Amino acid sequence: HIFVANAETERLVKAVRGSENGVSRLLAGFYSGAQAAAFARFVPDKNLDGPLRLFAAGNMEGRKGVALALAALAQVKAAGVKFHYRLGANGPEVAHLKDLTARLGLTADVEFTEGLQGEAYQRELGRTHVFLLPSLRESAGLTMMEAMLAGGVPVVADCGGPGFIVTPECGFKIPVGSRRRMVAQLADVIIAIDRDRKIISEKGRLAMQRIATAFSEENYRKTINAAYQSVTGMKRQV
C-alpha cells in the first residue's frame, strides 16, 4: 500500500504502478487535541482591526510563489489597502525577494524575519488574518495548517497539499495559470478580505475546524491502521 500526499503524486504513482489499487491519499501533517488547542485558543478573540496582517514562512525558493504574492500586494497597496506581510523566511531566494520588495515599493509593508518558535510563533499566527503563500509545489504546508488552526484564512495556489487541504468554505484557492492572472486573482481576494473583515472570522473559524477534525491524530491513526489491516488481510488470504 502506498500513501501519497496530493493529487499530482497520486496520478503519477498510479501510472507507475499500473493500477489504482493500493494507493490512497494521506498527509504527513496531523495534530493531537492538545496541539490543535494551543493554536485554536486565539480564534475567539482575534483582533480584526488595523492593517490586514498576512503571514508566510518556510524555506524560500522560487516554487513557493512569494514573488507572485509580492506582485499581488503591490496591486493591493495601489488600491489603498493597508497591510503588513510578515515572512519568517530563509533560503536561497530571500535576497532576491528583498530586492523585489524594494523595487515594488513595499519595504514599509513587508517584513523579513527569522523563523519563530514556540509561544512567539503561536502568538504571531494568532494575530494573523491571512496566510498568503501561493506555493506551486507543496506536499502539505504545515505552517499553513497551523495558521488555519489559529483562525487565519489561507490564500493559496490550487495545487499540491494546500489544494487538497483548503476548501472554498475555509479559504481561497487560486487556479494555477499565467503569472498575470494569478497575481490579479490574488490581489482581488486580498482586497475583498480587507473590505469585508467578517470573512476572517467566518472562514477562520471553519479553517480551524477543518484542520482540527480532518487532520487530527485520531484520523491519521485510523487511516494507517485501516491500511495495515487491508494489506495483512490480503496476505493471509494468499
mmCIF file of N, CA, C and O in Angstrom, residues 57-113:
data_model
loop_
_atom_site.group_PDB
_atom_site.id
_atom_site.type_symbol
_atom_site.label_atom_id
_atom_site.label_comp_id
_atom_site.label_asym_id
_atom_site.label_seq_id
_atom_site.Cartn_x
_atom_site.Cartn_y
_atom_site.Cartn_z
ATOM 1 N N ALA A 57 5.808 31.517 5.914
ATOM 2 C CA ALA A 57 7.113 31.127 6.436
ATOM 3 C C ALA A 57 7.607 29.905 5.685
ATOM 4 O O ALA A 57 6.838 29.214 5.016
ATOM 5 N N GLY A 58 8.904 29.664 5.819
ATOM 6 C CA GLY A 58 9.468 28.470 5.205
ATOM 7 C C GLY A 58 10.778 28.740 4.500
ATOM 8 O O GLY A 58 11.354 29.832 4.589
ATOM 9 N N ASN A 59 11.241 27.736 3.795
ATOM 10 C CA ASN A 59 12.469 27.841 3.017
ATOM 11 C C ASN A 59 12.134 28.465 1.667
ATOM 12 O O ASN A 59 11.489 27.839 0.833
ATOM 13 N N MET A 60 12.523 29.712 1.476
ATOM 14 C CA MET A 60 12.082 30.463 0.311
ATOM 15 C C MET A 60 12.855 30.083 -0.948
ATOM 16 O O MET A 60 14.041 30.353 -1.089
ATOM 17 N N GLU A 61 12.141 29.405 -1.836
ATOM 18 C CA GLU A 61 12.633 29.048 -3.160
ATOM 19 C C GLU A 61 11.600 29.554 -4.166
ATOM 20 O O GLU A 61 10.481 29.909 -3.799
ATOM 21 N N GLY A 62 11.978 29.546 -5.447
ATOM 22 C CA GLY A 62 11.068 30.054 -6.466
ATOM 23 C C GLY A 62 9.721 29.363 -6.472
ATOM 24 O O GLY A 62 8.685 29.985 -6.727
ATOM 25 N N ARG A 63 9.710 28.070 -6.176
ATOM 26 C CA ARG A 63 8.462 27.307 -6.222
ATOM 27 C C ARG A 63 7.461 27.729 -5.155
ATOM 28 O O ARG A 63 6.291 27.376 -5.228
ATOM 29 N N LYS A 64 7.899 28.481 -4.143
ATOM 30 C CA LYS A 64 6.996 28.912 -3.078
ATOM 31 C C LYS A 64 6.031 29.999 -3.530
ATOM 32 O O LYS A 64 5.056 30.291 -2.838
ATOM 33 N N GLY A 65 6.317 30.648 -4.645
ATOM 34 C CA GLY A 65 5.373 31.622 -5.180
ATOM 35 C C GLY A 65 5.323 32.952 -4.453
ATOM 36 O O GLY A 65 4.370 33.727 -4.641
ATOM 37 N N VAL A 66 6.336 33.260 -3.636
ATOM 38 C CA VAL A 66 6.305 34.519 -2.893
ATOM 39 C C VAL A 66 6.410 35.716 -3.836
ATOM 40 O O VAL A 66 5.834 36.779 -3.577
ATOM 41 N N ALA A 67 7.130 35.567 -4.943
ATOM 42 C CA ALA A 67 7.208 36.664 -5.923
ATOM 43 C C ALA A 67 5.827 37.001 -6.464
ATOM 44 O O ALA A 67 5.507 38.172 -6.710
ATOM 45 N N LEU A 68 4.981 35.986 -6.647
ATOM 46 C CA LEU A 68 3.597 36.231 -7.071
ATOM 47 C C LEU A 68 2.839 36.990 -5.996
ATOM 48 O O LEU A 68 2.069 37.923 -6.287
ATOM 49 N N ALA A 69 3.045 36.588 -4.746
ATOM 50 C CA ALA A 69 2.366 37.259 -3.642
ATOM 51 C C ALA A 69 2.777 38.722 -3.547
ATOM 52 O O ALA A 69 1.929 39.607 -3.335
ATOM 53 N N LEU A 70 4.067 38.990 -3.707
ATOM 54 C CA LEU A 70 4.539 40.381 -3.627
ATOM 55 C C LEU A 70 3.979 41.230 -4.762
ATOM 56 O O LEU A 70 3.579 42.383 -4.547
ATOM 57 N N ALA A 71 3.940 40.673 -5.968
ATOM 58 C CA ALA A 71 3.366 41.407 -7.096
ATOM 59 C C ALA A 71 1.898 41.719 -6.839
ATOM 60 O O ALA A 71 1.402 42.813 -7.165
ATOM 61 N N ALA A 72 1.187 40.753 -6.248
ATOM 62 C CA ALA A 72 -0.220 40.981 -5.920
ATOM 63 C C ALA A 72 -0.359 42.070 -4.858
ATOM 64 O O ALA A 72 -1.255 42.929 -4.939
ATOM 65 N N LEU A 73 0.522 42.055 -3.878
ATOM 66 C CA LEU A 73 0.442 43.052 -2.810
ATOM 67 C C LEU A 73 0.736 44.458 -3.322
ATOM 68 O O LEU A 73 0.230 45.442 -2.768
ATOM 69 N N ALA A 74 1.546 44.569 -4.371
ATOM 70 C CA ALA A 74 1.765 45.881 -4.979
ATOM 71 C C ALA A 74 0.446 46.424 -5.533
ATOM 72 O O ALA A 74 0.144 47.624 -5.402
ATOM 73 N N GLN A 75 -0.363 45.558 -6.125
ATOM 74 C CA GLN A 75 -1.675 45.970 -6.621
ATOM 75 C C GLN A 75 -2.625 46.282 -5.462
ATOM 76 O O GLN A 75 -3.435 47.216 -5.529
ATOM 77 N N VAL A 76 -2.515 45.491 -4.411
ATOM 78 C CA VAL A 76 -3.345 45.722 -3.223
ATOM 79 C C VAL A 76 -3.036 47.090 -2.612
ATOM 80 O O VAL A 76 -3.939 47.842 -2.233
ATOM 81 N N LYS A 77 -1.754 47.413 -2.527
ATOM 82 C CA LYS A 77 -1.355 48.715 -1.979
ATOM 83 C C LYS A 77 -1.852 49.847 -2.866
ATOM 84 O O LYS A 77 -2.324 50.887 -2.370
ATOM 85 N N ALA A 78 -1.779 49.670 -4.177
ATOM 86 C CA ALA A 78 -2.261 50.694 -5.104
ATOM 87 C C ALA A 78 -3.758 50.925 -4.939
ATOM 88 O O ALA A 78 -4.258 52.021 -5.224
ATOM 89 N N ALA A 79 -4.479 49.899 -4.460
ATOM 90 C CA ALA A 79 -5.924 50.026 -4.237
ATOM 91 C C ALA A 79 -6.244 50.683 -2.896
ATOM 92 O O ALA A 79 -7.418 50.845 -2.552
ATOM 93 N N GLY A 80 -5.206 51.038 -2.141
ATOM 94 C CA GLY A 80 -5.406 51.750 -0.891
ATOM 95 C C GLY A 80 -5.505 50.883 0.351
ATOM 96 O O GLY A 80 -5.829 51.384 1.427
ATOM 97 N N VAL A 81 -5.216 49.598 0.238
ATOM 98 C CA VAL A 81 -5.315 48.691 1.379
ATOM 99 C C VAL A 81 -4.052 48.802 2.246
ATOM 100 O O VAL A 81 -2.936 48.757 1.732
ATOM 101 N N LYS A 82 -4.255 48.945 3.535
ATOM 102 C CA LYS A 82 -3.153 48.948 4.487
ATOM 103 C C LYS A 82 -2.913 47.505 4.960
ATOM 104 O O LYS A 82 -3.845 46.819 5.372
ATOM 105 N N PHE A 83 -1.669 47.057 4.907
ATOM 106 C CA PHE A 83 -1.379 45.680 5.289
ATOM 107 C C PHE A 83 0.043 45.557 5.818
ATOM 108 O O PHE A 83 0.896 46.439 5.621
ATOM 109 N N HIS A 84 0.286 44.428 6.487
ATOM 110 C CA HIS A 84 1.636 44.069 6.929
ATOM 111 C C HIS A 84 1.842 42.596 6.603
ATOM 112 O O HIS A 84 1.090 41.737 7.081
ATOM 113 N N TYR A 85 2.830 42.292 5.788
ATOM 114 C CA TYR A 85 3.107 40.918 5.357
ATOM 115 C C TYR A 85 4.399 40.483 6.016
ATOM 116 O O TYR A 85 5.470 41.016 5.724
ATOM 117 N N ARG A 86 4.308 39.523 6.918
ATOM 118 C CA ARG A 86 5.487 39.045 7.624
ATOM 119 C C ARG A 86 5.935 37.712 7.046
ATOM 120 O O ARG A 86 5.149 36.768 6.943
ATOM 121 N N LEU A 87 7.198 37.644 6.676
ATOM 122 C CA LEU A 87 7.779 36.436 6.110
ATOM 123 C C LEU A 87 8.836 35.905 7.075
ATOM 124 O O LEU A 87 9.883 36.523 7.256
ATOM 125 N N GLY A 88 8.517 34.785 7.726
ATOM 126 C CA GLY A 88 9.511 34.110 8.545
ATOM 127 C C GLY A 88 10.369 33.271 7.618
ATOM 128 O O GLY A 88 10.101 32.092 7.432
ATOM 129 N N ALA A 89 11.350 33.906 7.012
ATOM 130 C CA ALA A 89 11.959 33.333 5.813
ATOM 131 C C ALA A 89 13.450 33.102 5.953
ATOM 132 O O ALA A 89 14.171 33.862 6.584
ATOM 133 N N ASN A 90 13.872 32.040 5.301
ATOM 134 C CA ASN A 90 15.284 31.809 4.998
ATOM 135 C C ASN A 90 15.312 31.088 3.669
ATOM 136 O O ASN A 90 14.283 30.807 3.081
ATOM 137 N N GLY A 91 16.503 30.804 3.163
ATOM 138 C CA GLY A 91 16.571 30.082 1.905
ATOM 139 C C GLY A 91 17.188 30.879 0.778
ATOM 140 O O GLY A 91 17.495 32.072 0.915
ATOM 141 N N PRO A 92 17.364 30.245 -0.376
ATOM 142 C CA PRO A 92 18.146 30.823 -1.467
ATOM 143 C C PRO A 92 17.510 32.006 -2.175
ATOM 144 O O PRO A 92 18.203 32.724 -2.889
ATOM 145 N N GLU A 93 16.213 32.236 -1.992
ATOM 146 C CA GLU A 93 15.566 33.320 -2.728
ATOM 147 C C GLU A 93 15.346 34.578 -1.890
ATOM 148 O O GLU A 93 14.807 35.570 -2.383
ATOM 149 N N VAL A 94 15.760 34.558 -0.641
ATOM 150 C CA VAL A 94 15.468 35.683 0.247
ATOM 151 C C VAL A 94 16.060 36.987 -0.281
ATOM 152 O O VAL A 94 15.399 38.032 -0.292
ATOM 153 N N ALA A 95 17.319 36.956 -0.724
ATOM 154 C CA ALA A 95 17.951 38.181 -1.225
ATOM 155 C C ALA A 95 17.184 38.741 -2.412
ATOM 156 O O ALA A 95 16.954 39.957 -2.509
ATOM 157 N N HIS A 96 16.782 37.862 -3.328
ATOM 158 C CA HIS A 96 16.002 38.305 -4.484
ATOM 159 C C HIS A 96 14.667 38.886 -4.043
ATOM 160 O O HIS A 96 14.216 39.922 -4.569
ATOM 161 N N LEU A 97 14.006 38.246 -3.086
ATOM 162 C CA LEU A 97 12.693 38.718 -2.630
ATOM 163 C C LEU A 97 12.795 40.075 -1.934
ATOM 164 O O LEU A 97 11.913 40.924 -2.075
ATOM 165 N N LYS A 98 13.874 40.277 -1.194
ATOM 166 C CA LYS A 98 14.084 41.589 -0.572
ATOM 167 C C LYS A 98 14.284 42.663 -1.626
ATOM 168 O O LYS A 98 13.749 43.778 -1.512
ATOM 169 N N ASP A 99 15.049 42.335 -2.660
ATOM 170 C CA ASP A 99 15.256 43.285 -3.753
ATOM 171 C C ASP A 99 13.942 43.573 -4.477
ATOM 172 O O ASP A 99 13.632 44.725 -4.797
ATOM 173 N N LEU A 100 13.158 42.521 -4.710
ATOM 174 C CA LEU A 100 11.865 42.691 -5.377
ATOM 175 C C LEU A 100 10.930 43.537 -4.519
ATOM 176 O O LEU A 100 10.206 44.408 -5.044
ATOM 177 N N THR A 101 10.948 43.318 -3.225
ATOM 178 C CA THR A 101 10.127 44.112 -2.311
ATOM 179 C C THR A 101 10.445 45.592 -2.431
ATOM 180 O O THR A 101 9.545 46.438 -2.494
ATOM 181 N N ALA A 102 11.733 45.908 -2.488
ATOM 182 C CA ALA A 102 12.147 47.308 -2.619
ATOM 183 C C ALA A 102 11.710 47.883 -3.962
ATOM 184 O O ALA A 102 11.199 49.012 -4.043
ATOM 185 N N ARG A 103 11.885 47.109 -5.030
ATOM 186 C CA ARG A 103 11.522 47.604 -6.366
ATOM 187 C C ARG A 103 10.025 47.824 -6.514
ATOM 188 O O ARG A 103 9.594 48.692 -7.278
ATOM 189 N N LEU A 104 9.229 47.053 -5.773
ATOM 190 C CA LEU A 104 7.782 47.212 -5.831
ATOM 191 C C LEU A 104 7.267 48.281 -4.870
ATOM 192 O O LEU A 104 6.055 48.533 -4.804
ATOM 193 N N GLY A 105 8.167 48.898 -4.120
ATOM 194 C CA GLY A 105 7.757 49.942 -3.182
ATOM 195 C C GLY A 105 7.039 49.401 -1.955
ATOM 196 O O GLY A 105 6.183 50.074 -1.380
ATOM 197 N N LEU A 106 7.432 48.197 -1.513
ATOM 198 C CA LEU A 106 6.739 47.547 -0.403
ATOM 199 C C LEU A 106 7.595 47.422 0.856
ATOM 200 O O LEU A 106 7.218 46.714 1.788
ATOM 201 N N THR A 107 8.716 48.123 0.898
ATOM 202 C CA THR A 107 9.645 47.954 2.011
ATOM 203 C C THR A 107 8.983 48.226 3.356
ATOM 204 O O THR A 107 9.255 47.533 4.347
ATOM 205 N N ALA A 108 8.089 49.212 3.414
ATOM 206 C CA ALA A 108 7.424 49.560 4.673
ATOM 207 C C ALA A 108 6.291 48.595 5.026
ATOM 208 O O ALA A 108 5.780 48.626 6.140
ATOM 209 N N ASP A 109 5.920 47.734 4.080
ATOM 210 C CA ASP A 109 4.750 46.872 4.265
ATOM 211 C C ASP A 109 5.102 45.403 4.434
ATOM 212 O O ASP A 109 4.258 44.598 4.842
ATOM 213 N N VAL A 110 6.342 45.031 4.089
ATOM 214 C CA VAL A 110 6.767 43.630 4.133
ATOM 215 C C VAL A 110 7.946 43.499 5.088
ATOM 216 O O VAL A 110 8.916 44.259 5.006
ATOM 217 N N GLU A 111 7.859 42.545 5.989
ATOM 218 C CA GLU A 111 8.895 42.330 6.999
ATOM 219 C C GLU A 111 9.491 40.936 6.840
ATOM 220 O O GLU A 111 8.771 39.936 6.851
ATOM 221 N N PHE A 112 10.807 40.883 6.695
ATOM 222 C CA PHE A 112 11.523 39.611 6.645
ATOM 223 C C PHE A 112 12.130 39.345 8.025
ATOM 224 O O PHE A 112 12.846 40.182 8.561
ATOM 225 N N THR A 113 11.813 38.188 8.593
ATOM 226 C CA THR A 113 12.328 37.854 9.912
ATOM 227 C C THR A 113 12.855 36.428 9.911
ATOM 228 O O THR A 113 12.590 35.648 8.997
#
